[in-house]
């Protein structure tokens, strides 16, 4: 069935450290993946995306890694800041349709 | 602010009443999506439009739910005879699809529905 899951429901990091948020997906036919950040009371905010023909993509302070062999996606945040505190969702394009399937999310807590 | 606006931000209603939500997407976007999100969960796909055509509806969308996008711009989502289980955040998102490639979705801030 549809399944995009996360390994850790809550991740606590100290300000300035790097954060790694992991996600497992189940559909090997998915060809597009996105990470979203959601703050309380707001809609999901796009962070970074990656297509299946790539294994790494970098943005500003964020890097997404895709391992298609084990169907694993990760989001790395460098020098984590208090403003990074939020719930992070990975999403996959399901079976080459035009809808995104979301996982259950990981809460990132940043401590001073 | 992503440019996708939803109205109202909050709606409290009694069980059995009808409610309607509105979404205004980013103006040049031809695709519009509705998702539902409950506390602690990721957004669940409900339906989407390309221009004014409704292309797919989730099996989660019962007959009490209807969505329209009459002119290919704003969209409305109506829930008839609301039930307590309908309480959730209803999210709208839009994207521009061109050249056969997937495009990222831009989400609004959602409408929080509470059914008493």
PDB file of N, CA, C and O in Angstrom, chain B residues 31-88:
ATOM      1  N   UNK B  31      -2.627  23.955 -11.760  1.00  0.00           N
ATOM      2  CA  UNK B  31      -3.072  22.810 -10.964  1.00  0.00           C
ATOM      3  C   UNK B  31      -3.388  23.253  -9.540  1.00  0.00           C
ATOM      4  O   UNK B  31      -2.674  24.079  -8.963  1.00  0.00           O
ATOM      5  N   UNK B  32      -4.450  22.658  -9.009  1.00  0.00           N
ATOM      6  CA  UNK B  32      -4.881  22.985  -7.656  1.00  0.00           C
ATOM      7  C   UNK B  32      -5.237  21.691  -6.937  1.00  0.00           C
ATOM      8  O   UNK B  32      -5.944  20.836  -7.482  1.00  0.00           O
ATOM      9  N   UNK B  33      -4.749  21.559  -5.717  1.00  0.00           N
ATOM     10  CA  UNK B  33      -4.910  20.337  -4.934  1.00  0.00           C
ATOM     11  C   UNK B  33      -5.596  20.652  -3.604  1.00  0.00           C
ATOM     12  O   UNK B  33      -5.375  21.714  -3.016  1.00  0.00           O
ATOM     13  N   UNK B  34      -6.352  19.681  -3.136  1.00  0.00           N
ATOM     14  CA  UNK B  34      -6.880  19.720  -1.776  1.00  0.00           C
ATOM     15  C   UNK B  34      -6.316  18.533  -1.005  1.00  0.00           C
ATOM     16  O   UNK B  34      -6.333  17.396  -1.484  1.00  0.00           O
ATOM     17  N   UNK B  35      -5.843  18.836   0.211  1.00  0.00           N
ATOM     18  CA  UNK B  35      -5.351  17.818   1.132  1.00  0.00           C
ATOM     19  C   UNK B  35      -6.051  18.014   2.472  1.00  0.00           C
ATOM     20  O   UNK B  35      -6.511  19.101   2.801  1.00  0.00           O
ATOM     21  N   UNK B  36      -6.055  16.965   3.250  1.00  0.00           N
ATOM     22  CA  UNK B  36      -6.580  17.026   4.615  1.00  0.00           C
ATOM     23  C   UNK B  36      -5.482  16.553   5.555  1.00  0.00           C
ATOM     24  O   UNK B  36      -4.771  15.582   5.266  1.00  0.00           O
ATOM     25  N   UNK B  37      -5.372  17.222   6.708  1.00  0.00           N
ATOM     26  CA  UNK B  37      -4.323  16.879   7.664  1.00  0.00           C
ATOM     27  C   UNK B  37      -4.901  16.849   9.065  1.00  0.00           C
ATOM     28  O   UNK B  37      -5.525  17.807   9.519  1.00  0.00           O
ATOM     29  N   UNK B  38      -4.680  15.742   9.753  1.00  0.00           N
ATOM     30  CA  UNK B  38      -5.061  15.639  11.151  1.00  0.00           C
ATOM     31  C   UNK B  38      -3.809  15.738  11.998  1.00  0.00           C
ATOM     32  O   UNK B  38      -2.682  15.559  11.513  1.00  0.00           O
ATOM     33  N   UNK B  39      -4.003  16.006  13.283  1.00  0.00           N
ATOM     34  CA  UNK B  39      -2.895  16.290  14.188  1.00  0.00           C
ATOM     35  C   UNK B  39      -1.882  15.152  14.204  1.00  0.00           C
ATOM     36  O   UNK B  39      -2.232  13.994  14.397  1.00  0.00           O
ATOM     37  N   UNK B  40      -0.635  15.497  13.970  1.00  0.00           N
ATOM     38  CA  UNK B  40       0.437  14.518  14.042  1.00  0.00           C
ATOM     39  C   UNK B  40       0.615  13.678  12.797  1.00  0.00           C
ATOM     40  O   UNK B  40       1.475  12.800  12.767  1.00  0.00           O
ATOM     41  N   UNK B  41      -0.187  13.954  11.782  1.00  0.00           N
ATOM     42  CA  UNK B  41      -0.100  13.181  10.539  1.00  0.00           C
ATOM     43  C   UNK B  41       0.320  14.074   9.376  1.00  0.00           C
ATOM     44  O   UNK B  41       0.195  15.298   9.441  1.00  0.00           O
ATOM     45  N   UNK B  42       0.785  13.431   8.333  1.00  0.00           N
ATOM     46  CA  UNK B  42       1.083  14.175   7.127  1.00  0.00           C
ATOM     47  C   UNK B  42      -0.185  14.457   6.343  1.00  0.00           C
ATOM     48  O   UNK B  42      -1.222  13.823   6.562  1.00  0.00           O
ATOM     49  N   UNK B  43      -0.130  15.415   5.447  1.00  0.00           N
ATOM     50  CA  UNK B  43      -1.310  15.713   4.622  1.00  0.00           C
ATOM     51  C   UNK B  43      -1.738  14.510   3.787  1.00  0.00           C
ATOM     52  O   UNK B  43      -0.891  13.784   3.251  1.00  0.00           O
ATOM     53  N   UNK B  44      -3.058  14.308   3.676  1.00  0.00           N
ATOM     54  CA  UNK B  44      -3.616  13.228   2.864  1.00  0.00           C
ATOM     55  C   UNK B  44      -4.275  13.832   1.627  1.00  0.00           C
ATOM     56  O   UNK B  44      -5.087  14.750   1.731  1.00  0.00           O
ATOM     57  N   UNK B  45      -3.951  13.280   0.486  1.00  0.00           N
ATOM     58  CA  UNK B  45      -4.511  13.763  -0.776  1.00  0.00           C
ATOM     59  C   UNK B  45      -6.014  13.533  -0.819  1.00  0.00           C
ATOM     60  O   UNK B  45      -6.500  12.455  -0.478  1.00  0.00           O
ATOM     61  N   UNK B  46      -6.748  14.552  -1.258  1.00  0.00           N
ATOM     62  CA  UNK B  46      -8.196  14.430  -1.453  1.00  0.00           C
ATOM     63  C   UNK B  46      -8.575  14.468  -2.928  1.00  0.00           C
ATOM     64  O   UNK B  46      -9.260  13.587  -3.432  1.00  0.00           O
ATOM     65  N   UNK B  47      -8.144  15.526  -3.627  1.00  0.00           N
ATOM     66  CA  UNK B  47      -8.533  15.693  -5.018  1.00  0.00           C
ATOM     67  C   UNK B  47      -7.647  16.753  -5.663  1.00  0.00           C
ATOM     68  O   UNK B  47      -6.961  17.498  -4.968  1.00  0.00           O
ATOM     69  N   UNK B  48      -7.641  16.767  -7.008  1.00  0.00           N
ATOM     70  CA  UNK B  48      -6.929  17.853  -7.666  1.00  0.00           C
ATOM     71  C   UNK B  48      -7.551  18.207  -9.001  1.00  0.00           C
ATOM     72  O   UNK B  48      -8.284  17.400  -9.596  1.00  0.00           O
ATOM     73  N   UNK B  49      -7.263  19.401  -9.441  1.00  0.00           N
ATOM     74  CA  UNK B  49      -7.778  19.961 -10.679  1.00  0.00           C
ATOM     75  C   UNK B  49      -6.626  20.378 -11.573  1.00  0.00           C
ATOM     76  O   UNK B  49      -5.602  20.859 -11.105  1.00  0.00           O
ATOM     77  N   UNK B  50      -6.833  20.222 -12.865  1.00  0.00           N
ATOM     78  CA  UNK B  50      -5.989  20.882 -13.832  1.00  0.00           C
ATOM     79  C   UNK B  50      -6.903  21.832 -14.585  1.00  0.00           C
ATOM     80  O   UNK B  50      -7.841  21.388 -15.252  1.00  0.00           O
ATOM     81  N   UNK B  51      -6.612  23.108 -14.444  1.00  0.00           N
ATOM     82  CA  UNK B  51      -7.545  24.142 -14.902  1.00  0.00           C
ATOM     83  C   UNK B  51      -8.894  23.874 -14.231  1.00  0.00           C
ATOM     84  O   UNK B  51      -8.946  23.748 -13.019  1.00  0.00           O
ATOM     85  N   UNK B  52      -9.975  23.746 -14.997  1.00  0.00           N
ATOM     86  CA  UNK B  52     -11.274  23.546 -14.343  1.00  0.00           C
ATOM     87  C   UNK B  52     -11.654  22.071 -14.228  1.00  0.00           C
ATOM     88  O   UNK B  52     -12.675  21.741 -13.633  1.00  0.00           O
ATOM     89  N   UNK B  53     -10.855  21.191 -14.776  1.00  0.00           N
ATOM     90  CA  UNK B  53     -11.182  19.762 -14.776  1.00  0.00           C
ATOM     91  C   UNK B  53     -10.680  19.071 -13.511  1.00  0.00           C
ATOM     92  O   UNK B  53      -9.499  19.168 -13.165  1.00  0.00           O
ATOM     93  N   UNK B  54     -11.582  18.353 -12.854  1.00  0.00           N
ATOM     94  CA  UNK B  54     -11.209  17.569 -11.686  1.00  0.00           C
ATOM     95  C   UNK B  54     -10.682  16.227 -12.184  1.00  0.00           C
ATOM     96  O   UNK B  54     -11.442  15.415 -12.708  1.00  0.00           O
ATOM     97  N   UNK B  55      -9.398  15.972 -11.989  1.00  0.00           N
ATOM     98  CA  UNK B  55      -8.759  14.819 -12.600  1.00  0.00           C
ATOM     99  C   UNK B  55      -8.727  13.577 -11.721  1.00  0.00           C
ATOM    100  O   UNK B  55      -8.670  12.466 -12.237  1.00  0.00           O
ATOM    101  N   UNK B  56      -8.745  13.758 -10.428  1.00  0.00           N
ATOM    102  CA  UNK B  56      -8.681  12.596  -9.556  1.00  0.00           C
ATOM    103  C   UNK B  56      -9.302  12.925  -8.204  1.00  0.00           C
ATOM    104  O   UNK B  56      -9.167  14.041  -7.715  1.00  0.00           O
ATOM    105  N   UNK B  57      -9.981  11.935  -7.649  1.00  0.00           N
ATOM    106  CA  UNK B  57     -10.538  12.044  -6.304  1.00  0.00           C
ATOM    107  C   UNK B  57     -10.101  10.844  -5.497  1.00  0.00           C
ATOM    108  O   UNK B  57     -10.186   9.703  -5.962  1.00  0.00           O
ATOM    109  N   UNK B  58      -9.675  11.082  -4.291  1.00  0.00           N
ATOM    110  CA  UNK B  58      -9.270  10.000  -3.404  1.00  0.00           C
ATOM    111  C   UNK B  58     -10.497   9.231  -2.915  1.00  0.00           C
ATOM    112  O   UNK B  58     -11.592   9.772  -2.817  1.00  0.00           O
ATOM    113  N   UNK B  59     -10.247   7.963  -2.593  1.00  0.00           N
ATOM    114  CA  UNK B  59     -11.340   7.181  -1.996  1.00  0.00           C
ATOM    115  C   UNK B  59     -11.706   7.721  -0.607  1.00  0.00           C
ATOM    116  O   UNK B  59     -12.739   7.366  -0.050  1.00  0.00           O
ATOM    117  N   UNK B  60     -10.831   8.582  -0.061  1.00  0.00           N
ATOM    118  CA  UNK B  60     -11.156   9.224   1.219  1.00  0.00           C
ATOM    119  C   UNK B  60     -12.297  10.215   1.064  1.00  0.00           C
ATOM    120  O   UNK B  60     -12.948  10.582   2.035  1.00  0.00           O
ATOM    121  N   UNK B  61     -12.514  10.665  -0.153  1.00  0.00           N
ATOM    122  CA  UNK B  61     -13.508  11.708  -0.397  1.00  0.00           C
ATOM    123  C   UNK B  61     -14.881  11.062  -0.546  1.00  0.00           C
ATOM    124  O   UNK B  61     -15.216  10.538  -1.610  1.00  0.00           O
ATOM    125  N   UNK B  62     -15.670  11.110   0.528  1.00  0.00           N
ATOM    126  CA  UNK B  62     -17.002  10.507   0.479  1.00  0.00           C
ATOM    127  C   UNK B  62     -17.935  11.384  -0.352  1.00  0.00           C
ATOM    128  O   UNK B  62     -17.583  12.481  -0.779  1.00  0.00           O
ATOM    129  N   UNK B  63     -19.145  10.888  -0.518  1.00  0.00           N
ATOM    130  CA  UNK B  63     -20.143  11.617  -1.311  1.00  0.00           C
ATOM    131  C   UNK B  63     -20.530  12.937  -0.653  1.00  0.00           C
ATOM    132  O   UNK B  63     -21.125  13.799  -1.303  1.00  0.00           O
ATOM    133  N   UNK B  64     -20.199  13.096   0.619  1.00  0.00           N
ATOM    134  CA  UNK B  64     -20.547  14.353   1.298  1.00  0.00           C
ATOM    135  C   UNK B  64     -19.590  15.487   0.917  1.00  0.00           C
ATOM    136  O   UNK B  64     -19.860  16.638   1.197  1.00  0.00           O
ATOM    137  N   UNK B  65     -18.488  15.120   0.285  1.00  0.00           N
ATOM    138  CA  UNK B  65     -17.488  16.108  -0.114  1.00  0.00           C
ATOM    139  C   UNK B  65     -17.628  16.412  -1.606  1.00  0.00           C
ATOM    140  O   UNK B  65     -17.753  15.495  -2.424  1.00  0.00           O
ATOM    141  N   UNK B  66     -17.551  17.691  -1.925  1.00  0.00           N
ATOM    142  CA  UNK B  66     -17.521  18.066  -3.337  1.00  0.00           C
ATOM    143  C   UNK B  66     -16.600  19.262  -3.512  1.00  0.00           C
ATOM    144  O   UNK B  66     -16.557  20.159  -2.682  1.00  0.00           O
ATOM    145  N   UNK B  67     -15.866  19.243  -4.595  1.00  0.00           N
ATOM    146  CA  UNK B  67     -14.947  20.328  -4.895  1.00  0.00           C
ATOM    147  C   UNK B  67     -15.206  20.823  -6.304  1.00  0.00           C
ATOM    148  O   UNK B  67     -15.565  20.041  -7.187  1.00  0.00           O
ATOM    149  N   UNK B  68     -15.015  22.109  -6.477  1.00  0.00           N
ATOM    150  CA  UNK B  68     -15.212  22.725  -7.786  1.00  0.00           C
ATOM    151  C   UNK B  68     -14.112  23.725  -8.062  1.00  0.00           C
ATOM    152  O   UNK B  68     -13.532  24.312  -7.135  1.00  0.00           O
ATOM    153  N   UNK B  69     -13.871  23.935  -9.315  1.00  0.00           N
ATOM    154  CA  UNK B  69     -12.961  24.986  -9.759  1.00  0.00           C
ATOM    155  C   UNK B  69     -13.532  25.511 -11.074  1.00  0.00           C
ATOM    156  O   UNK B  69     -13.003  25.254 -12.140  1.00  0.00           O
ATOM    157  N   UNK B  70     -14.617  26.248 -10.981  1.00  0.00           N
ATOM    158  CA  UNK B  70     -15.454  26.559 -12.155  1.00  0.00           C
ATOM    159  C   UNK B  70     -14.760  27.314 -13.286  1.00  0.00           C
ATOM    160  O   UNK B  70     -15.056  27.083 -14.442  1.00  0.00           O
ATOM    161  N   UNK B  71     -13.875  28.209 -12.971  1.00  0.00           N
ATOM    162  CA  UNK B  71     -13.237  29.005 -14.020  1.00  0.00           C
ATOM    163  C   UNK B  71     -11.743  28.732 -14.109  1.00  0.00           C
ATOM    164  O   UNK B  71     -11.000  29.481 -14.736  1.00  0.00           O
ATOM    165  N   UNK B  72     -11.314  27.660 -13.460  1.00  0.00           N
ATOM    166  CA  UNK B  72      -9.899  27.340 -13.510  1.00  0.00           C
ATOM    167  C   UNK B  72      -9.039  28.244 -12.667  1.00  0.00           C
ATOM    168  O   UNK B  72      -7.814  28.240 -12.817  1.00  0.00           O
ATOM    169  N   UNK B  73      -9.690  29.018 -11.783  1.00  0.00           N
ATOM    170  CA  UNK B  73      -8.888  29.878 -10.903  1.00  0.00           C
ATOM    171  C   UNK B  73      -9.088  29.438  -9.458  1.00  0.00           C
ATOM    172  O   UNK B  73      -8.482  28.470  -9.034  1.00  0.00           O
ATOM    173  N   UNK B  74     -10.003  30.095  -8.709  1.00  0.00           N
ATOM    174  CA  UNK B  74     -10.223  29.692  -7.314  1.00  0.00           C
ATOM    175  C   UNK B  74     -10.990  28.374  -7.266  1.00  0.00           C
ATOM    176  O   UNK B  74     -11.601  27.935  -8.248  1.00  0.00           O
ATOM    177  N   UNK B  75     -10.947  27.755  -6.107  1.00  0.00           N
ATOM    178  CA  UNK B  75     -11.657  26.482  -5.906  1.00  0.00           C
ATOM    179  C   UNK B  75     -12.423  26.541  -4.595  1.00  0.00           C
ATOM    180  O   UNK B  75     -12.049  27.271  -3.674  1.00  0.00           O
ATOM    181  N   UNK B  76     -13.481  25.766  -4.530  1.00  0.00           N
ATOM    182  CA  UNK B  76     -14.221  25.610  -3.283  1.00  0.00           C
ATOM    183  C   UNK B  76     -14.311  24.131  -2.938  1.00  0.00           C
ATOM    184  O   UNK B  76     -14.375  23.268  -3.814  1.00  0.00           O
ATOM    185  N   UNK B  77     -14.296  23.863  -1.640  1.00  0.00           N
ATOM    186  CA  UNK B  77     -14.489  22.517  -1.116  1.00  0.00           C
ATOM    187  C   UNK B  77     -15.671  22.582  -0.167  1.00  0.00           C
ATOM    188  O   UNK B  77     -15.646  23.349   0.795  1.00  0.00           O
ATOM    189  N   UNK B  78     -16.697  21.804  -0.456  1.00  0.00           N
ATOM    190  CA  UNK B  78     -17.886  21.784   0.383  1.00  0.00           C
ATOM    191  C   UNK B  78     -18.006  20.443   1.079  1.00  0.00           C
ATOM    192  O   UNK B  78     -17.800  19.389   0.448  1.00  0.00           O
ATOM    193  N   UNK B  79     -18.353  20.493   2.341  1.00  0.00           N
ATOM    194  CA  UNK B  79     -18.650  19.278   3.099  1.00  0.00           C
ATOM    195  C   UNK B  79     -20.097  19.382   3.554  1.00  0.00           C
ATOM    196  O   UNK B  79     -20.472  20.333   4.254  1.00  0.00           O
ATOM    197  N   UNK B  80     -20.883  18.433   3.160  1.00  0.00           N
ATOM    198  CA  UNK B  80     -22.286  18.406   3.570  1.00  0.00           C
ATOM    199  C   UNK B  80     -22.464  17.491   4.780  1.00  0.00           C
ATOM    200  O   UNK B  80     -21.735  16.506   4.935  1.00  0.00           O
ATOM    201  N   UNK B  81     -23.419  17.847   5.611  1.00  0.00           N
ATOM    202  CA  UNK B  81     -23.779  17.020   6.778  1.00  0.00           C
ATOM    203  C   UNK B  81     -22.515  16.629   7.546  1.00  0.00           C
ATOM    204  O   UNK B  81     -22.194  15.442   7.704  1.00  0.00           O
ATOM    205  N   UNK B  82     -21.806  17.634   8.012  1.00  0.00           N
ATOM    206  CA  UNK B  82     -20.515  17.388   8.657  1.00  0.00           C
ATOM    207  C   UNK B  82     -20.630  16.422   9.828  1.00  0.00           C
ATOM    208  O   UNK B  82     -21.644  16.368  10.536  1.00  0.00           O
ATOM    209  N   UNK B  83     -19.553  15.662  10.004  1.00  0.00           N
ATOM    210  CA  UNK B  83     -19.427  14.707  11.095  1.00  0.00           C
ATOM    211  C   UNK B  83     -18.202  15.084  11.913  1.00  0.00           C
ATOM    212  O   UNK B  83     -17.301  15.771  11.430  1.00  0.00           O
ATOM    213  N   UNK B  84     -18.145  14.590  13.153  1.00  0.00           N
ATOM    214  CA  UNK B  84     -17.011  14.938  13.997  1.00  0.00           C
ATOM    215  C   UNK B  84     -15.694  14.460  13.387  1.00  0.00           C
ATOM    216  O   UNK B  84     -14.652  15.094  13.558  1.00  0.00           O
ATOM    217  N   UNK B  85     -15.757  13.374  12.672  1.00  0.00           N
ATOM    218  CA  UNK B  85     -14.553  12.853  12.023  1.00  0.00           C
ATOM    219  C   UNK B  85     -14.034  13.729  10.894  1.00  0.00           C
ATOM    220  O   UNK B  85     -12.926  13.495  10.395  1.00  0.00           O
ATOM    221  N   UNK B  86     -14.811  14.724  10.512  1.00  0.00           N
ATOM    222  CA  UNK B  86     -14.347  15.649   9.463  1.00  0.00           C
ATOM    223  C   UNK B  86     -13.429  16.718  10.037  1.00  0.00           C
ATOM    224  O   UNK B  86     -12.810  17.476   9.277  1.00  0.00           O
ATOM    225  N   UNK B  87     -13.341  16.808  11.344  1.00  0.00           N
ATOM    226  CA  UNK B  87     -12.488  17.813  11.975  1.00  0.00           C
ATOM    227  C   UNK B  87     -11.043  17.579  11.564  1.00  0.00           C
ATOM    228  O   UNK B  87     -10.495  16.493  11.758  1.00  0.00           O
ATOM    229  N   UNK B  88     -10.460  18.598  10.978  1.00  0.00           N
ATOM    230  CA  UNK B  88      -9.103  18.482  10.441  1.00  0.00           C
ATOM    231  C   UNK B  88      -8.688  19.832   9.888  1.00  0.00           C
ATOM    232  O   UNK B  88      -9.483  20.773   9.834  1.00  0.00           O
TER     233      UNK B  88
END
